[in-house]
mmCIF file of C-alpha atoms and ligand atoms in Angstrom:
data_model
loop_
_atom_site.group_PDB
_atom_site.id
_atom_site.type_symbol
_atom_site.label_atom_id
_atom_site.label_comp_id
_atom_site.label_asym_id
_atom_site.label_seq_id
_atom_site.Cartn_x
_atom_site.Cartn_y
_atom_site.Cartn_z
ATOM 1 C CA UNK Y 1 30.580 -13.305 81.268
ATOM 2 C CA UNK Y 2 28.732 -16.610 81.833
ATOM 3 C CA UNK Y 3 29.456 -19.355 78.353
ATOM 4 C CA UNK Y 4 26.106 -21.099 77.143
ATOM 5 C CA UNK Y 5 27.059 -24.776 75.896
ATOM 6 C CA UNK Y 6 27.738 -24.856 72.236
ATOM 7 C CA UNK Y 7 29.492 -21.337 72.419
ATOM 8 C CA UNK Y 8 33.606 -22.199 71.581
ATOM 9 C CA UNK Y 9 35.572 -20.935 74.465
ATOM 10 C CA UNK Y 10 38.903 -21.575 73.899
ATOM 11 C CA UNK Y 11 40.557 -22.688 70.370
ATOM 12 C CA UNK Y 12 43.749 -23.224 69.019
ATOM 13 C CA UNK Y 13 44.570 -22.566 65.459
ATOM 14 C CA UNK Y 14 47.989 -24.332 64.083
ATOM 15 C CA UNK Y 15 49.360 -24.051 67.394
ATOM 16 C CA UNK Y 16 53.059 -25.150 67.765
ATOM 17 C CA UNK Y 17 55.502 -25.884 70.614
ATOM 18 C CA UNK Y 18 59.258 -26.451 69.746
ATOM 19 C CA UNK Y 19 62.201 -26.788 72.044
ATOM 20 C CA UNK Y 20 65.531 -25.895 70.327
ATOM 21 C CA UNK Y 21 67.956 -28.474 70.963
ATOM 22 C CA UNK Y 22 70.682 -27.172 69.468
ATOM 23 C CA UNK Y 23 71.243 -24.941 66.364
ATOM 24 C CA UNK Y 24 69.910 -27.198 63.840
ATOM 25 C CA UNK Y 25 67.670 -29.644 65.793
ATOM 26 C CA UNK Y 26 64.239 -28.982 67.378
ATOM 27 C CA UNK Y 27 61.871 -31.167 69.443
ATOM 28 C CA UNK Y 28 58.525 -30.675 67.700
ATOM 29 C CA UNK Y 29 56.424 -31.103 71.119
ATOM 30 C CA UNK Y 30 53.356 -29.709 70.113
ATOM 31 C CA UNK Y 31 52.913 -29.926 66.448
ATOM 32 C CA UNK Y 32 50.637 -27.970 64.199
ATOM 33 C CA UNK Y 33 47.089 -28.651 66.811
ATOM 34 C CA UNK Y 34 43.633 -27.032 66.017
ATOM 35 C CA UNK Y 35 41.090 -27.643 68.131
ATOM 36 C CA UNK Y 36 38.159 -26.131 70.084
ATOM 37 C CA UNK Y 37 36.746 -26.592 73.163
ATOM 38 C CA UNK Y 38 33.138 -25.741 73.933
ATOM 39 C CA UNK Y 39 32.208 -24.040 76.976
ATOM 40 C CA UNK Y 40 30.847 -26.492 79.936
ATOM 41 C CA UNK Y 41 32.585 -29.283 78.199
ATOM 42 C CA UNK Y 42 35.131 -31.782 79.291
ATOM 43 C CA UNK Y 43 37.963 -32.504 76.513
ATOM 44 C CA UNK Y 44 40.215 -35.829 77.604
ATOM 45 C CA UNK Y 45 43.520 -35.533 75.976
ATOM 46 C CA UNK Y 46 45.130 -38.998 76.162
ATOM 47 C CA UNK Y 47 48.343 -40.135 74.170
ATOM 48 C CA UNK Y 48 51.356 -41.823 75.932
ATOM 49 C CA UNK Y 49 54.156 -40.303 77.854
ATOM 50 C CA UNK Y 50 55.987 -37.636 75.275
ATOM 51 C CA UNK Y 51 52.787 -37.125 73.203
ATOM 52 C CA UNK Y 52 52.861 -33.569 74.280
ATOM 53 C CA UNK Y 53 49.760 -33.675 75.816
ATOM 54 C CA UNK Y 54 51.240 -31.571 79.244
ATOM 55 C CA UNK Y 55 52.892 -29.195 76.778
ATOM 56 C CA UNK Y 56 49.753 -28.605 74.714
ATOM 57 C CA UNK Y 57 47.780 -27.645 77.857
ATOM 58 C CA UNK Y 58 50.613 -25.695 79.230
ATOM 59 C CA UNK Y 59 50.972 -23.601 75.992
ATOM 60 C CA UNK Y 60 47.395 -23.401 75.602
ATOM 61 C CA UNK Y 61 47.642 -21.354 79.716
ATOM 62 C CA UNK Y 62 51.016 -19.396 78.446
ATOM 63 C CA UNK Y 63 53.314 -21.060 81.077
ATOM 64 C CA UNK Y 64 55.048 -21.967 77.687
ATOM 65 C CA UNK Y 65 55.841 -19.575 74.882
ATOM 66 C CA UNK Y 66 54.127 -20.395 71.752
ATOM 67 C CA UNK Y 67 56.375 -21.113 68.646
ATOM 68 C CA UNK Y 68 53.690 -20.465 66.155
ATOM 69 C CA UNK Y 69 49.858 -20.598 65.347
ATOM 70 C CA UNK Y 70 47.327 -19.302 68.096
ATOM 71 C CA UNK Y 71 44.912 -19.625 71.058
ATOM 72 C CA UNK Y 72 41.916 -17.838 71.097
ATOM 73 C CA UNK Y 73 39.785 -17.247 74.207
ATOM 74 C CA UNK Y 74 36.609 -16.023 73.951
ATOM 75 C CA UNK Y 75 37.535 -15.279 70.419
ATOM 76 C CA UNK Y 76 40.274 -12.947 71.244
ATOM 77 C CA UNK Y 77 43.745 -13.775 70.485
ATOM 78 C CA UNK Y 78 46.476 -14.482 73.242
ATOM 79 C CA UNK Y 79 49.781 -13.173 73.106
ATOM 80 C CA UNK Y 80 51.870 -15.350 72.091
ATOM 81 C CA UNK Y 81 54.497 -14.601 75.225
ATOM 82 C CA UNK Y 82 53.071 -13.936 78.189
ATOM 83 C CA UNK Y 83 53.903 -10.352 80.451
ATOM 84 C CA UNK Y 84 53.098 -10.622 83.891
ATOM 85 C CA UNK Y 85 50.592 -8.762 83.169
ATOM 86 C CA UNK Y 86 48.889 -11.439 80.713
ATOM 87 C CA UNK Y 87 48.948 -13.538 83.898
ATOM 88 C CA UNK Y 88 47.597 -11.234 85.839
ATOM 89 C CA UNK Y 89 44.559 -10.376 83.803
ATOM 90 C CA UNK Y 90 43.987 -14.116 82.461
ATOM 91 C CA UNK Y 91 44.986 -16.018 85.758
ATOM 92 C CA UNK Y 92 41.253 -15.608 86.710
ATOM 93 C CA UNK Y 93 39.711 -17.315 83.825
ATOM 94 C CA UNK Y 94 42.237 -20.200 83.001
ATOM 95 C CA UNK Y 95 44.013 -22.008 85.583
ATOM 96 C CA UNK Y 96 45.530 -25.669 85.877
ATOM 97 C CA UNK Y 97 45.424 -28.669 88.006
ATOM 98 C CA UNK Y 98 49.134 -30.447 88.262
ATOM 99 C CA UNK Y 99 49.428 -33.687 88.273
ATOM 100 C CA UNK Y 100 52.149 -34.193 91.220
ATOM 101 C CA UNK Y 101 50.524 -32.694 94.657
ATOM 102 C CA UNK Y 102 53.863 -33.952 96.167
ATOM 103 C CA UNK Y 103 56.057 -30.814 94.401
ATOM 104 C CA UNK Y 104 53.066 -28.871 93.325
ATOM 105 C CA UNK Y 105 52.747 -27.234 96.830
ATOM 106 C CA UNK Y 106 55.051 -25.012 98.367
ATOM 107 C CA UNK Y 107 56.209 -26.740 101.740
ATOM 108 C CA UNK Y 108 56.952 -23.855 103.181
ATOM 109 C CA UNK Y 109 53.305 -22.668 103.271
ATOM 110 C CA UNK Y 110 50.507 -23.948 104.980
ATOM 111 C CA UNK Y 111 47.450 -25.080 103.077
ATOM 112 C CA UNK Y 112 45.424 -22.211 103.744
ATOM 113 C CA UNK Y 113 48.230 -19.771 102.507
ATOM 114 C CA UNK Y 114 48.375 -22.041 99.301
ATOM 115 C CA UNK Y 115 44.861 -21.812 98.639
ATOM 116 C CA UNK Y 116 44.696 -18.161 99.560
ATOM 117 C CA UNK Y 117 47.552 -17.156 97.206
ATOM 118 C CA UNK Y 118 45.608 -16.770 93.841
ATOM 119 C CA UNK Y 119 42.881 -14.436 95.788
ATOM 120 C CA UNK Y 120 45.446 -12.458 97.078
ATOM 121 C CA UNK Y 121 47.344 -11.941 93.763
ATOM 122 C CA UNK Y 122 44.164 -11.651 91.715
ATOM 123 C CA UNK Y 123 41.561 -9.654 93.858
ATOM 124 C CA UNK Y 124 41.635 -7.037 96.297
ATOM 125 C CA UNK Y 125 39.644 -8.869 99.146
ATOM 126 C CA UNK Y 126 40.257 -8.373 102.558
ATOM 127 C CA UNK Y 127 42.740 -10.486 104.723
ATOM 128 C CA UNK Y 128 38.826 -11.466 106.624
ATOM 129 C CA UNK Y 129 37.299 -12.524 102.998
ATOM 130 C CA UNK Y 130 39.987 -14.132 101.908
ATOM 131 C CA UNK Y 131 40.176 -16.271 104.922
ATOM 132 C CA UNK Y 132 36.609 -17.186 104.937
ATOM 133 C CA UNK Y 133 36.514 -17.930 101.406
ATOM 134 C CA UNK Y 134 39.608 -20.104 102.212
ATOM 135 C CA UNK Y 135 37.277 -22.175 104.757
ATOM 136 C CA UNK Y 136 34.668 -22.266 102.281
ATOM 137 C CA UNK Y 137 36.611 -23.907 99.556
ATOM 138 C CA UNK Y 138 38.318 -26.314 101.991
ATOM 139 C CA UNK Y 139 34.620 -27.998 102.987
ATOM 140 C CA UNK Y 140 33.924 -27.615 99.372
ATOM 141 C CA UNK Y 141 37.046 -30.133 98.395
ATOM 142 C CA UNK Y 142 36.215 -32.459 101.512
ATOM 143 C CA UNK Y 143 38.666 -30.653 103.852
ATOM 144 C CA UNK Y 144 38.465 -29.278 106.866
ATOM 145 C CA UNK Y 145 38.653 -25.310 107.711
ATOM 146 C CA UNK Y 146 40.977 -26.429 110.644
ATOM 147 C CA UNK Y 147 43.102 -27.834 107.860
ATOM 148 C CA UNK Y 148 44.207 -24.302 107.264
ATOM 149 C CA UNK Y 149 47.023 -24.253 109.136
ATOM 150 C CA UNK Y 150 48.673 -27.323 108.488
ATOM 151 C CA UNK Y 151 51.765 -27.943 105.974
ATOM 152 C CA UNK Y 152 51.655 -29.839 102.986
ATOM 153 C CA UNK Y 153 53.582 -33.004 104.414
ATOM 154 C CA UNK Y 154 50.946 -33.571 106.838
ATOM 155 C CA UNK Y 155 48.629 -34.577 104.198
ATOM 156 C CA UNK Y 156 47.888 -37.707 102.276
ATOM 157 C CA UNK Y 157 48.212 -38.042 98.386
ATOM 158 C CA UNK Y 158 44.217 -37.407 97.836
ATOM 159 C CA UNK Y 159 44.482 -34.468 100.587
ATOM 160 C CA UNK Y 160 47.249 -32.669 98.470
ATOM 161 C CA UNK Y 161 45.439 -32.996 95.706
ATOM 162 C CA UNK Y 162 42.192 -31.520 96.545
ATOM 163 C CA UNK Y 163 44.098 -28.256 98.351
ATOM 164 C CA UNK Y 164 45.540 -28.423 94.796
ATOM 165 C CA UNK Y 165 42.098 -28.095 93.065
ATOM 166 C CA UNK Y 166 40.867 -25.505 95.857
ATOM 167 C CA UNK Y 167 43.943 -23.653 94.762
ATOM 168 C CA UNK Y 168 42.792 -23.390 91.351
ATOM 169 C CA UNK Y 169 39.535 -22.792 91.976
ATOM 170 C CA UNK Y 170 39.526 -20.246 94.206
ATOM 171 C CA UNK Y 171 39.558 -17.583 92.087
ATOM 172 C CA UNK Y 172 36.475 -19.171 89.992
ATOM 173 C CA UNK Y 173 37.901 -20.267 86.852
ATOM 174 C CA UNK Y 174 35.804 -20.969 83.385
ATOM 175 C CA UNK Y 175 38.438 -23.010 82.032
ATOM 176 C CA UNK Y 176 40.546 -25.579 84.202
ATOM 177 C CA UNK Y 177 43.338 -27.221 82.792
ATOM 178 C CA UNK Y 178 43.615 -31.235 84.605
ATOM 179 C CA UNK Y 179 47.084 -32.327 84.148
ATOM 180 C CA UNK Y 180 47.289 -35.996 85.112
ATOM 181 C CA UNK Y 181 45.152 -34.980 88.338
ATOM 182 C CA UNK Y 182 44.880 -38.120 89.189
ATOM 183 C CA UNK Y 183 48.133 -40.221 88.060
ATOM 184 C CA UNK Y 184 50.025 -39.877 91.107
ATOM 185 C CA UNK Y 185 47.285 -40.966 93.463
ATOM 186 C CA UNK Y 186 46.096 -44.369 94.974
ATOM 187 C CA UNK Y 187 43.712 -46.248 93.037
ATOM 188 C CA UNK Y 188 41.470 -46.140 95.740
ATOM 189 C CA UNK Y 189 41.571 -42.727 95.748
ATOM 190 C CA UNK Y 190 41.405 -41.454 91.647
ATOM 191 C CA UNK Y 191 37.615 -41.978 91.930
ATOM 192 C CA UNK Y 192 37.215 -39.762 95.038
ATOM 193 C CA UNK Y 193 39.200 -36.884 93.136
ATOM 194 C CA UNK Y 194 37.317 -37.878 89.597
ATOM 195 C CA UNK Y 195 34.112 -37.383 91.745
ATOM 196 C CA UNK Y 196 34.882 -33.856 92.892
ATOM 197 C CA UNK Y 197 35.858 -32.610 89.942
ATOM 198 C CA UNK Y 198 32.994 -34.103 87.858
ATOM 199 C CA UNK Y 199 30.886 -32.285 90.934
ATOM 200 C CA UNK Y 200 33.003 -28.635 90.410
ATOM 201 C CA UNK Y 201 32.386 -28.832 86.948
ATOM 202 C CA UNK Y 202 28.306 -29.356 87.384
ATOM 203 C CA UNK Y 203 28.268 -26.935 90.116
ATOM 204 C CA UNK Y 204 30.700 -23.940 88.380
ATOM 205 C CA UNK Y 205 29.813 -24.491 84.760
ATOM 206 C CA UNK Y 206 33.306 -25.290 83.998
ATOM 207 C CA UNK Y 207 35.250 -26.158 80.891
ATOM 208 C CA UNK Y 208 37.699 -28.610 81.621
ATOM 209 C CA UNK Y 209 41.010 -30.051 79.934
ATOM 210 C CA UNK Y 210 41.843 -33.307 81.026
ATOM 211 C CA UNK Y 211 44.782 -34.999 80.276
ATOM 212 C CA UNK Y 212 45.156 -38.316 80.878
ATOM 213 C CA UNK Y 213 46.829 -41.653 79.423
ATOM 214 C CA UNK Y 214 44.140 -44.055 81.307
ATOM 215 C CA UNK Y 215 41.728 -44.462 78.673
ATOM 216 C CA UNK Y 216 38.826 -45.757 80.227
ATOM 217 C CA UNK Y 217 39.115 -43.083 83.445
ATOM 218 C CA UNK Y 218 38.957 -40.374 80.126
ATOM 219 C CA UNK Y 219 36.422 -41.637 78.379
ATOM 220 C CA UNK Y 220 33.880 -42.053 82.109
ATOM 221 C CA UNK Y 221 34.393 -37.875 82.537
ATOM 222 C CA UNK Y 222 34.783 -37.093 78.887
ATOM 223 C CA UNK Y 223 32.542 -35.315 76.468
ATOM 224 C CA UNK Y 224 34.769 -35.660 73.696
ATOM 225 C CA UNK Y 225 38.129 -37.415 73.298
ATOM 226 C CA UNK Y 226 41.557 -36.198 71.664
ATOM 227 C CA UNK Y 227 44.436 -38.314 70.646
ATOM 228 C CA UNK Y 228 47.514 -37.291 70.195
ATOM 229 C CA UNK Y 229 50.924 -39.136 69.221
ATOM 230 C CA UNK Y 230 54.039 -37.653 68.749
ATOM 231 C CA UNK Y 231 52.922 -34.200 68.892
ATOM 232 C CA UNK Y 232 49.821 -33.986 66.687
ATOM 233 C CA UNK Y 233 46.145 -35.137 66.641
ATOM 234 C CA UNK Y 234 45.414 -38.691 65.776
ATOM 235 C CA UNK Y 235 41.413 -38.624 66.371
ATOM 236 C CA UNK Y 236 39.296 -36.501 67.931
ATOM 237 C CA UNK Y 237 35.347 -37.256 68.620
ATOM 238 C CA UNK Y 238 32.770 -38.198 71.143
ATOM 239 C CA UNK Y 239 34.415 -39.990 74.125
ATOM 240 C CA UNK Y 240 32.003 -43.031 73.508
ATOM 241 C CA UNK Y 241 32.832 -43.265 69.612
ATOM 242 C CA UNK Y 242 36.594 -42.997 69.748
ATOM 243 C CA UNK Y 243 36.594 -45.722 72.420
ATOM 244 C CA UNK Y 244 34.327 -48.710 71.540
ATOM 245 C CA UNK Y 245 35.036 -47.180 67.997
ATOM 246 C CA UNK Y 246 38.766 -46.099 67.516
ATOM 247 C CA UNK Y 247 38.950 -45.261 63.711
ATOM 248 C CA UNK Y 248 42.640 -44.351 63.683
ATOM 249 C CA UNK Y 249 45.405 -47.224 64.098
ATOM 250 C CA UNK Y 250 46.829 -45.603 67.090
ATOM 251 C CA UNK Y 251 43.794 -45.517 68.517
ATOM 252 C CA UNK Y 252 42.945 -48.761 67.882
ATOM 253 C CA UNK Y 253 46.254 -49.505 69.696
ATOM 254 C CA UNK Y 254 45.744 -47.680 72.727
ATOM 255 C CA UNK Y 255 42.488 -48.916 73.071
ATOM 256 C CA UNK Y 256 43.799 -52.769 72.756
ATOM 257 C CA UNK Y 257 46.401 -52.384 75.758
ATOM 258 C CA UNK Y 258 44.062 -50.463 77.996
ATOM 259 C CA UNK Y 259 43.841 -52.633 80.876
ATOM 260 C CA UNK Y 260 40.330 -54.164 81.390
ATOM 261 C CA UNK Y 261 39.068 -53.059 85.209
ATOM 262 C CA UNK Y 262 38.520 -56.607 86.159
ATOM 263 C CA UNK Y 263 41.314 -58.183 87.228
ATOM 264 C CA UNK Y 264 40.078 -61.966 85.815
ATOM 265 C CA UNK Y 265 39.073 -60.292 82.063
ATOM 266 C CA UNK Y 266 42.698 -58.820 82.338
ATOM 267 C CA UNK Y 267 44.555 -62.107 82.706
ATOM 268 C CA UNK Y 268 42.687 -63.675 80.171
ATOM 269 C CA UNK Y 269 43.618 -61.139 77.610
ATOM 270 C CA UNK Y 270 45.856 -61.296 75.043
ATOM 271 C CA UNK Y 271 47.213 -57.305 74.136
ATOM 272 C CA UNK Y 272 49.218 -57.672 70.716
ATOM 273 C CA UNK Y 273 52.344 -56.006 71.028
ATOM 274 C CA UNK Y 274 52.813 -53.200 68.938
ATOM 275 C CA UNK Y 275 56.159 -53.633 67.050
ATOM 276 C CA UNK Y 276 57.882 -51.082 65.072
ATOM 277 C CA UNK Y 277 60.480 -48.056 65.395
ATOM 278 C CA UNK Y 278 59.142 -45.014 67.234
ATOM 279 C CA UNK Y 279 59.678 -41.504 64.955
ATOM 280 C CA UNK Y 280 62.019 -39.406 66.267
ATOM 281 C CA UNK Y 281 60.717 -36.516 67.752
ATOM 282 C CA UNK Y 282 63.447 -34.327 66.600
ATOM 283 C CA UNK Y 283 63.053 -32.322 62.763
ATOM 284 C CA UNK Y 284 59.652 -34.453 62.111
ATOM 285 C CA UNK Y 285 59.716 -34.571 58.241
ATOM 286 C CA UNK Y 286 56.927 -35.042 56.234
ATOM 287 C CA UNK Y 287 54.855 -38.347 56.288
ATOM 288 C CA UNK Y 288 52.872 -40.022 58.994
ATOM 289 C CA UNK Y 289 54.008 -39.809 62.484
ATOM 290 C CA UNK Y 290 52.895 -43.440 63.123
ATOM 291 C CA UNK Y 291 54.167 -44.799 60.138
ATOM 292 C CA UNK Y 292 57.224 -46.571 61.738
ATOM 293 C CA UNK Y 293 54.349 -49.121 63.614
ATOM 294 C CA UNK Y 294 51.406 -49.089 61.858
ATOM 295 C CA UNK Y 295 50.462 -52.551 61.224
ATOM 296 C CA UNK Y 296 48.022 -50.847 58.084
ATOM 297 C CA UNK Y 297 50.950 -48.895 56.526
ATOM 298 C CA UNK Y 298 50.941 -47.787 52.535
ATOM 299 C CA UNK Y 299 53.554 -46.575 50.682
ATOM 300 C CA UNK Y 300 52.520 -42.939 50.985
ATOM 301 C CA UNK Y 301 51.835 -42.793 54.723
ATOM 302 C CA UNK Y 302 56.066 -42.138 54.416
ATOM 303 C CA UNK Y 303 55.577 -39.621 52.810
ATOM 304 C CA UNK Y 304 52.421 -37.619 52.906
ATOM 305 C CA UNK Y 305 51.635 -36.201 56.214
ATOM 306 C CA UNK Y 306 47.847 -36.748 56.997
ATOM 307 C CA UNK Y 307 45.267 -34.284 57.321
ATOM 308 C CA UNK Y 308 43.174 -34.644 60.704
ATOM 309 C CA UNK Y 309 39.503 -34.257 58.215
ATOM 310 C CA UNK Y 310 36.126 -35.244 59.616
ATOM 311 C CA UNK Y 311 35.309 -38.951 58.707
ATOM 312 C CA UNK Y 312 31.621 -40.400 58.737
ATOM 313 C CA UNK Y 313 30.629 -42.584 61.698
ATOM 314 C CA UNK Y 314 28.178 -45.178 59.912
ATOM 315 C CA UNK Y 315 26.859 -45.923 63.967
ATOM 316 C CA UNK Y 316 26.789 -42.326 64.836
ATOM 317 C CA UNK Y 317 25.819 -38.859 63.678
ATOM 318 C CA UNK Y 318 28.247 -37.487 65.859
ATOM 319 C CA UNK Y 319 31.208 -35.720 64.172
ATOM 320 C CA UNK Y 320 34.915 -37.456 64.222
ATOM 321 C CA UNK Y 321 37.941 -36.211 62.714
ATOM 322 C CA UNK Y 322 40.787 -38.863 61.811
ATOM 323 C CA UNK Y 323 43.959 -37.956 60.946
ATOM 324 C CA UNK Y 324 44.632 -41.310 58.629
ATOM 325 C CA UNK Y 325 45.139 -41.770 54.527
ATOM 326 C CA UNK Y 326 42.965 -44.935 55.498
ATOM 327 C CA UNK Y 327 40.261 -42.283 55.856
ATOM 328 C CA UNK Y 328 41.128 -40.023 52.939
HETATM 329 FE FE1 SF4 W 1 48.877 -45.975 59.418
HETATM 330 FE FE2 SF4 W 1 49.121 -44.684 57.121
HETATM 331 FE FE3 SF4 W 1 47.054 -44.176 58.719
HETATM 332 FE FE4 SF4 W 1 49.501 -43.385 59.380
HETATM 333 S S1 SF4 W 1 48.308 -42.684 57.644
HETATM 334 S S2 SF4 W 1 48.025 -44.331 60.702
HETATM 335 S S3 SF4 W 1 50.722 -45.058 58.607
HETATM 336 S S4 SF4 W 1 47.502 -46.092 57.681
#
């Protein structure tokens, strides 16, 4: 079934991720998250390390068990544990992108095998199909079909990564989940891999994820732009907006220590340090997440959690949603 832009295709209501540490502590990784994603449209998720941002997206594909709330596809409800079966039948719609292509490939296999797998598990082509579409989808990442038959360790960084996206996209996805695709790599080449997937998303109509903590790399292949800190949504709105205009202190924050791309700007700058006790993300009580280093901090930030509600952009008519009692 072929998504028109506008139509929601995937949407989480309340969803939550906990681990159990024990018998009376949790970590609350993914906390309480509603959001939608519209069909041909690129979502950046950025946050720092342990903002949950890899468990939301792995949730939102089943490779982890949801703890509550829901994901709806297409408007239909996922279970919340997967079968092998749920696999099976969703594997074709919703697949992911991992951010190491040094232990995200078997290196037993060789890269056609890899990229053959998900055909092989998810259609009934023929060995001669399969192999052909395998060729196709290596020229279509910037490989080689002779590339086929070599092993993982005989490629660079950028090399693994693109047999990595010709994994996934194989079996023609709608919705691609990019988890740090690009972290691991070279500077010289993030662009090259930006660049194809910016190009499989124009050519395929697809609805990407992308979770990232650069901001400025997020906000160039954006749409729209989710932040999350400590488990929960900070601000979510056009990519533009929420990054010449952060509304919510954390934003504000992440936006003053992204580094500035040239290298002169970057020395001159002086990035406040952000002071202030990190929550715990064990139990989270009630109150503001950020509330231990806010620099705008009120009384009942400690103890009021705050709603993420939709907050008027005086320079825009585009909608943003703020999760701040600044705001409220
Ligand atoms: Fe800061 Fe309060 Fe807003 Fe939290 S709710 S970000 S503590 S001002």
């Amino acid at each position: 079934m072929t998504a028109t832009l506008g139509d929601v295709l995937l949407e989480t209501r309340h969803l939550k991720r906990y681990f159990r540490l024990d018998k009376h502590r949790q970590v609350h990784a993914v906390d309480d998250v509603c959001l939608s994603i519209q069909a041909n449209e690129i979502l950046g998720l950025v946050g720092e390390s342990g903002s949950g941002k890899s468990t939301f997206g792995k949730t939102v594909l089943g490779l982890h068990d949801k703890t509550a709330g829901e994901v709806l596809y297409r408007g239909e409800v996922l279970p919340a544990r997967y079968r092998s079966a749920d696999f099976q039948r969703f594997a074709r719609s919703m697949q992911m992108i991992f951010q190491d292509p040094y232990s995200s490939l078997n290196p037993r296999m060789t890269a056609g095998e890899i990229i053959a797998e998900g055909l092989r598990l998810h259609s009934d082509a023929k060995p001669r199909a399969v192999r052909e579409e395998v060729a196709r989808w290596l020229r279509q990442v910037g490989l080689s079909p002779d590339h086929a038959s070599r092993y993982p360790h005989e490629f660079s960084g950028g090399q693994r990564q693109r047999i990595g996206i010709a994994r996934a996209m194989i079996v023609e996805p709608e919705f691609v989940v990019c988890d740090e695709p690009i972290s691991a790599l070279d500077v010289s080449v993030q662009a090259q891999v930006i660049n194809l997937l910016s190009e499989l998303k124009r050519e395929y109509g697809l609805t990407l994820l992308f979770i990232a903590h650069d901001l400025s790399m997020v906000r160039y292949v954006s749409d729209r732009m989710a932040v999350m800190y400590l488990g929960a949504l900070a601000e979510i709105g056009p990519a533009d907006d929420v990054f010449f205009r952060p509304m919510h202190p954390y934003t504000q924050m992440l936006v003053a220590s992204n580094p500035e791309p040239d290298p002169i700007t970057e020395r001159q700058r002086s990035a406040e340090p952000i002071h202030g006790e990190i929550t715990s993300p064990v139990n989270i009580g009630p109150g503001c997440r950020f509330a231990g280093r806010c620099p705008k901090v009120m009384d009942h930030c400690r103890h009021t959690t705050p709603e993420l509600l939709p907050v008027r952009d005086l320079t825009s008519d585009a909608t943003r949603q703020v999760a701040c009692h600044l705001y409220g």
